[in-house]
PDB file of C-alpha atoms and ligand atoms in Angstrom:
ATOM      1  CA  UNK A 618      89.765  -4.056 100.805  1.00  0.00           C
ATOM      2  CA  UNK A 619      91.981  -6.843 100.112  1.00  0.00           C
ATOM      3  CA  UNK A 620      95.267  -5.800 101.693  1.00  0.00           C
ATOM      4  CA  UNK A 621      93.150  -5.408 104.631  1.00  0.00           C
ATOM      5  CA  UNK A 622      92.358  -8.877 104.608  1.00  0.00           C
ATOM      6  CA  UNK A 623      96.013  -9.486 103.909  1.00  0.00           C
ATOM      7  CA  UNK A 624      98.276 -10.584 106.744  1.00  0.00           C
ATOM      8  CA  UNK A 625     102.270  -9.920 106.642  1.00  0.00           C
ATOM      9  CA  UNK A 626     103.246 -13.942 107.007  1.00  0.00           C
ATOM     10  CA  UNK A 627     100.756 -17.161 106.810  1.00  0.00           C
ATOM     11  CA  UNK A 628     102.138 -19.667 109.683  1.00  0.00           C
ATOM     12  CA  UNK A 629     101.550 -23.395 110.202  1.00  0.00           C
ATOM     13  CA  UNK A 630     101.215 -22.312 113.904  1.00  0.00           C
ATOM     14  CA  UNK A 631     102.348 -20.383 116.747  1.00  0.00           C
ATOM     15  CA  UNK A 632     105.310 -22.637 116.578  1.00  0.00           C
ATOM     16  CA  UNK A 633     106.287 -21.079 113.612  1.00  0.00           C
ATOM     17  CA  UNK A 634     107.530 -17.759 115.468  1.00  0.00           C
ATOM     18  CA  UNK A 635     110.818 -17.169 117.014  1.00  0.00           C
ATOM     19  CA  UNK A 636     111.990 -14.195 118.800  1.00  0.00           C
ATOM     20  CA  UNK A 637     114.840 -13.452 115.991  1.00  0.00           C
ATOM     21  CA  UNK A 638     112.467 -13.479 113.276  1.00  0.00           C
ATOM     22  CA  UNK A 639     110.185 -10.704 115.436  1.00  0.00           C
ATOM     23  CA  UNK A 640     113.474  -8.827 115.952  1.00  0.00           C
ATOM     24  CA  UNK A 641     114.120  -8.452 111.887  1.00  0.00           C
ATOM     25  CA  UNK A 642     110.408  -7.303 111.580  1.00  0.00           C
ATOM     26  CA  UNK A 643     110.913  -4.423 114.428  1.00  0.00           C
ATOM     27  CA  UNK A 644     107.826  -6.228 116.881  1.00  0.00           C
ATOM     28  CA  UNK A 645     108.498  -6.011 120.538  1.00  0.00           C
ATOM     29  CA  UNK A 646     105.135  -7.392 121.364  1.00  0.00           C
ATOM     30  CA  UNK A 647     102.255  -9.857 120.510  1.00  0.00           C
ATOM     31  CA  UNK A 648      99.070  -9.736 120.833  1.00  0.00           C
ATOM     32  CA  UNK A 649      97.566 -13.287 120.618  1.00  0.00           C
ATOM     33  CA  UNK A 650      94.386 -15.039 120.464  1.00  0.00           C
ATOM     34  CA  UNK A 651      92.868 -18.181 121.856  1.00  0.00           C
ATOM     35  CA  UNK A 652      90.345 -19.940 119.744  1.00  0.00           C
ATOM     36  CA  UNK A 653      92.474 -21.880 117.197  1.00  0.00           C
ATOM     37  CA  UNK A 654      95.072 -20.116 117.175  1.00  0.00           C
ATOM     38  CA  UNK A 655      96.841 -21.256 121.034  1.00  0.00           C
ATOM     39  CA  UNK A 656      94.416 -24.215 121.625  1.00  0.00           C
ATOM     40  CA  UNK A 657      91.540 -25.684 119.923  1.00  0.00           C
ATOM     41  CA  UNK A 658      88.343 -24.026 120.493  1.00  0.00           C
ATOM     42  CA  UNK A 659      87.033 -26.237 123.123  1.00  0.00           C
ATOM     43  CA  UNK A 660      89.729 -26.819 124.595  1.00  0.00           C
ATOM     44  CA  UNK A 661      89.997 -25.115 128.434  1.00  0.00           C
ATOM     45  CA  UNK A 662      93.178 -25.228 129.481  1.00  0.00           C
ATOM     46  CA  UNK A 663      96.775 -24.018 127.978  1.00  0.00           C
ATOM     47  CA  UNK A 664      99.344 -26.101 128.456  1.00  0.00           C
ATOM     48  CA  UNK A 665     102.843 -26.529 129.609  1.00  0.00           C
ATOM     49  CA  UNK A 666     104.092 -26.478 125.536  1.00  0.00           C
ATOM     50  CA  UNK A 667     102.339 -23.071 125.223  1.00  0.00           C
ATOM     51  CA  UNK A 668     103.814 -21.529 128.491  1.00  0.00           C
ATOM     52  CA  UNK A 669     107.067 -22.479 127.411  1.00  0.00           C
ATOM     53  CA  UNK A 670     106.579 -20.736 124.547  1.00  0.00           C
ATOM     54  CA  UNK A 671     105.412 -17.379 126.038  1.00  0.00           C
ATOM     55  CA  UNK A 672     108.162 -17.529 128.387  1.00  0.00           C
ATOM     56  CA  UNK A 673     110.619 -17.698 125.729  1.00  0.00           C
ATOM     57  CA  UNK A 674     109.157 -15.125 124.005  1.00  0.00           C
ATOM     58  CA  UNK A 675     108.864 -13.177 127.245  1.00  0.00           C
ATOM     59  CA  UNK A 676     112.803 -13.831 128.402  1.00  0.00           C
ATOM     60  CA  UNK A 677     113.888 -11.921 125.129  1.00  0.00           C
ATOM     61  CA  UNK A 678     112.698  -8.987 125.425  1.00  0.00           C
ATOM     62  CA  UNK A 679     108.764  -9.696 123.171  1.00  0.00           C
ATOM     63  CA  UNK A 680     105.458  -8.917 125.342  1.00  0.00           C
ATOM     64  CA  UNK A 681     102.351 -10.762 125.107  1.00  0.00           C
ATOM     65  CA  UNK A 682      98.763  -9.997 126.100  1.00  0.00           C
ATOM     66  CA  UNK A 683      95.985 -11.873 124.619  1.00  0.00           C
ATOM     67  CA  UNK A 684      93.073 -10.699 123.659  1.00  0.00           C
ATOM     68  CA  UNK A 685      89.789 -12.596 122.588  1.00  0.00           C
ATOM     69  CA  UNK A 686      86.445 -12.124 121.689  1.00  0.00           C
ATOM     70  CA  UNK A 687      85.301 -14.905 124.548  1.00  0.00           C
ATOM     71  CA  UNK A 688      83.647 -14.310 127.533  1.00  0.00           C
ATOM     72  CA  UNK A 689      85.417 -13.799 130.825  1.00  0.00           C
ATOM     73  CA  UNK A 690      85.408 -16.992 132.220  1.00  0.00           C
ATOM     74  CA  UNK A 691      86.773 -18.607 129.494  1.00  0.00           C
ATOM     75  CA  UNK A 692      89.677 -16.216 129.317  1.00  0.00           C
ATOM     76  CA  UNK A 693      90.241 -15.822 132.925  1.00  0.00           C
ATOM     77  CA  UNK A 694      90.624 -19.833 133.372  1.00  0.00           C
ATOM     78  CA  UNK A 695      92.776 -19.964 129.796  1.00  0.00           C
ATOM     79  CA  UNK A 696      95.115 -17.277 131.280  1.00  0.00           C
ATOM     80  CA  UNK A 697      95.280 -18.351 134.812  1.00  0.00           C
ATOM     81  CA  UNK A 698      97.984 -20.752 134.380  1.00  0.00           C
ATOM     82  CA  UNK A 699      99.695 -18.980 131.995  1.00  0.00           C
ATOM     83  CA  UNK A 700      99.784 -15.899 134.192  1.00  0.00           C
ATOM     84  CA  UNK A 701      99.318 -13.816 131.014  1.00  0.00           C
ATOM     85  CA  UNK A 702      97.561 -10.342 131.007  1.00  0.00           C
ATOM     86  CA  UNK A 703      94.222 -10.380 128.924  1.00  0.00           C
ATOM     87  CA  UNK A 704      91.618  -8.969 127.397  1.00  0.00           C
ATOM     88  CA  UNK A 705      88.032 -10.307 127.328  1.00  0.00           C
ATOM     89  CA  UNK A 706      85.069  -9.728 125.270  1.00  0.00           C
ATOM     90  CA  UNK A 707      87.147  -7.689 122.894  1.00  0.00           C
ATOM     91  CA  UNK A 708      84.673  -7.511 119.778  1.00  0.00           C
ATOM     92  CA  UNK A 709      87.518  -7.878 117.227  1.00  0.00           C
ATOM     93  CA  UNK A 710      87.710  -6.715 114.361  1.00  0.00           C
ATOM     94  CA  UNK A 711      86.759  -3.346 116.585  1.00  0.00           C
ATOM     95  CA  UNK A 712      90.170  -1.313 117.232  1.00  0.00           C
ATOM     96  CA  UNK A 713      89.755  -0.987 121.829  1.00  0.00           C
ATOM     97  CA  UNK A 714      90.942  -4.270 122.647  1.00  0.00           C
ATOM     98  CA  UNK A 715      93.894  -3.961 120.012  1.00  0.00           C
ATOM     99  CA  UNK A 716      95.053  -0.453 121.598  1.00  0.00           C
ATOM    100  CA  UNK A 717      94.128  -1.138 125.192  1.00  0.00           C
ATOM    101  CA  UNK A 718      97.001  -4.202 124.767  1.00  0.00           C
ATOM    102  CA  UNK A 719      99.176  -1.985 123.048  1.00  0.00           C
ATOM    103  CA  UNK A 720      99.587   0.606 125.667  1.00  0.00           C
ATOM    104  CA  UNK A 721      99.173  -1.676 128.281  1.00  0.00           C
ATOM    105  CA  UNK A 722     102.722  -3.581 126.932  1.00  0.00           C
ATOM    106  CA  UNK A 723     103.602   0.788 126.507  1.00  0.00           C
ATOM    107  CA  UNK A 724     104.457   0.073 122.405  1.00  0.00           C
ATOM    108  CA  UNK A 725     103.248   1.694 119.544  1.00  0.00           C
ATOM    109  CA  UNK A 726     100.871  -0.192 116.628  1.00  0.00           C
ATOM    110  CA  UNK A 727     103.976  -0.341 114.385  1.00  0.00           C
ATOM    111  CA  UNK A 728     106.196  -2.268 117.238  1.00  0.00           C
ATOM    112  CA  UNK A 729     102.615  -4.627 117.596  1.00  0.00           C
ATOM    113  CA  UNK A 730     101.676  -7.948 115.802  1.00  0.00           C
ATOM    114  CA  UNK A 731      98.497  -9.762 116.229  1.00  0.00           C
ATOM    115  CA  UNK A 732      98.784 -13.003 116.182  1.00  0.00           C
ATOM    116  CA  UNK A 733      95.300 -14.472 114.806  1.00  0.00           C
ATOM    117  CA  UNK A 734      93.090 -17.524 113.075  1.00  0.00           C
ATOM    118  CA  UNK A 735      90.474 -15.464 111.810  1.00  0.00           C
ATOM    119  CA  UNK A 736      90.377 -12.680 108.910  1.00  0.00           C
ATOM    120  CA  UNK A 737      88.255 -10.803 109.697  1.00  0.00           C
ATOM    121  CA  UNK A 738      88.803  -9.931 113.231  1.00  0.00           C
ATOM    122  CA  UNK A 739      92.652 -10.536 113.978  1.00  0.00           C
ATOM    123  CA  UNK A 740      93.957  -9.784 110.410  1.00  0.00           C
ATOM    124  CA  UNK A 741      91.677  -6.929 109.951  1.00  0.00           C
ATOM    125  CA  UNK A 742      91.480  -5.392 112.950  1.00  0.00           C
ATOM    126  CA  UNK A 743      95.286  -5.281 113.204  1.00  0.00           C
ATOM    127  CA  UNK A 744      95.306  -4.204 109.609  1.00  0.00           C
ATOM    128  CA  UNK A 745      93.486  -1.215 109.958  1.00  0.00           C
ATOM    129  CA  UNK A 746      95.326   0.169 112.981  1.00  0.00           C
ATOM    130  CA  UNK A 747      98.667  -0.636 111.120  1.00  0.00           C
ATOM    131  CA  UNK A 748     100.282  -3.329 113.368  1.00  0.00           C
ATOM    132  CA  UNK A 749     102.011  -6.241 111.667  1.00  0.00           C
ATOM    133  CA  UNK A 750      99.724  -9.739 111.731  1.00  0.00           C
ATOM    134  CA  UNK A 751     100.323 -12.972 111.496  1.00  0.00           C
ATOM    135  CA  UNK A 752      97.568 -15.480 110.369  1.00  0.00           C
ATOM    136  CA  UNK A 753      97.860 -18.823 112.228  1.00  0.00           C
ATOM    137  CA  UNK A 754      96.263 -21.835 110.163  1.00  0.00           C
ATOM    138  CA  UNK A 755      93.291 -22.612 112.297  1.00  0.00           C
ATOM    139  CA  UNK A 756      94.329 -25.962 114.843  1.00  0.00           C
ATOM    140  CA  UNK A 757      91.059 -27.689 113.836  1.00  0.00           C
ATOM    141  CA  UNK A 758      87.435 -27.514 112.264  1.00  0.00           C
ATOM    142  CA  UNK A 759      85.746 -27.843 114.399  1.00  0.00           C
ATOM    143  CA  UNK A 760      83.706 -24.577 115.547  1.00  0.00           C
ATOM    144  CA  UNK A 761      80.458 -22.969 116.370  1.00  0.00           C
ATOM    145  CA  UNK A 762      78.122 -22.596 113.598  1.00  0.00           C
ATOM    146  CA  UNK A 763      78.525 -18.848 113.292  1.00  0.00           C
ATOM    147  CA  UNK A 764      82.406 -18.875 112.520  1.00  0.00           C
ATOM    148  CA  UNK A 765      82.284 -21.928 109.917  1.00  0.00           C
ATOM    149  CA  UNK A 766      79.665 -19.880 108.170  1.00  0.00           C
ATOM    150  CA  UNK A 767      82.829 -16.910 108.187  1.00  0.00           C
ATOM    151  CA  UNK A 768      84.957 -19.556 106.966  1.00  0.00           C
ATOM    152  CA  UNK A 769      83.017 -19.812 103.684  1.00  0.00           C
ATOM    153  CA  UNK A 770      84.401 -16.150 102.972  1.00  0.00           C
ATOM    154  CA  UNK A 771      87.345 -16.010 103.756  1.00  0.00           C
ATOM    155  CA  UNK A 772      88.381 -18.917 101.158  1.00  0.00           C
ATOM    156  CA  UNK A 773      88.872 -17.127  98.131  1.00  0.00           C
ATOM    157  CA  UNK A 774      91.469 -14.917 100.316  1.00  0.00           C
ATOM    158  CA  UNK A 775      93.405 -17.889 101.301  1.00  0.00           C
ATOM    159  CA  UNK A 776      93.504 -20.309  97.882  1.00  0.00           C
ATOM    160  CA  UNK A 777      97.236 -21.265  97.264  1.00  0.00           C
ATOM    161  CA  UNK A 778      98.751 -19.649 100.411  1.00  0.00           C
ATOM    162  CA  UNK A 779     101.525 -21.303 101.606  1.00  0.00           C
ATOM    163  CA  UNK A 780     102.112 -21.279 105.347  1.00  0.00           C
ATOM    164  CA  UNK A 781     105.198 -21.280 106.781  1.00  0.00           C
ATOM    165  CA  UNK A 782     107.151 -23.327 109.149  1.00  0.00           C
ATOM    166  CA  UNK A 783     109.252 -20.890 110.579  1.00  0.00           C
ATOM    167  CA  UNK A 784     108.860 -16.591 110.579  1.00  0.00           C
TER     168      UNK A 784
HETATM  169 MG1   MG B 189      90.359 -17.520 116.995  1.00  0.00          MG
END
């Protein structure tokens, strides 16, 4: 089970990716999520640093839908201003929301990275349908109940990782 629980690069944050370093690795598109891996769990809105972003990603040639396990509201308002497509209530680590956003950007799994905080639904998920994923150090700590209690096991999976400032 561990390789499943293995992404392909550990990253500071989404910061850390750059459309050269996707073009090495083969990825034309990213599937990203919200909670603490673009903003901070309760945090509403995107912002102008993190549209910039997407549109650079976006102007060479990389496609990006998110998709999150939130409810709609929260993803509709997140995405609004970013004018991103999306997928809500996507009950990562299950494999619909990952392949819905795959055809919907018309790529293949193998062309596909998810772009996650947690283990066990980005990294996994994207793991077992064979798209590359990245796993973003999580912004901050502070989280409903439920997903510090995941945090407890997914420490012995990330002791002495190293995460990187640039893909
Ligand atoms: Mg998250």
């Amino acid at each position: 089970m561990g390789h499943l629980l293995t992404p392909d690069a550990f990253l500071k944050s989404i910061y850390a990716i750059h459309p050269d370093g996707l073009r090495k690795l083969g990825i034309k598109g990213l599937i990203l999520d919200i909670d603490n891996t673009l903003v901070p769990t309760y945090t509403r809105d995107a912002d102008i640093k993190i549209k910039s972003f997407l549109e650079e990603l976006n102007k060479n040639g990389i496609k990006t839908v998110i998709v999150s396990n939130a409810k709609q509201a929260r993803v509709e308002q997140f995405c609004r201003y970013l004018n991103i497509d999306y997928i809500y209530k996507a009950r990562k680590p299950l494999s619909n929301g990952f392949l819905k956003a795959a055809g919907r950007m018309g790529l293949e799994p193998c062309h596909v990275a998810i772009v996650g905080d947690q283990l066990f639904t980005d990294i996994l998920g994207g793991n077992l349908l064979g798209m590359k994923t990245f796993l973003i150090k999580p912004i901050d700590d502070n989280e409903p109940f439920f997903i510090k209690f995941k945090r407890l096991f997914e420490k012995p999976f990330l002791r002495g990782r190293h995460y990187m400032d640039k893909l």
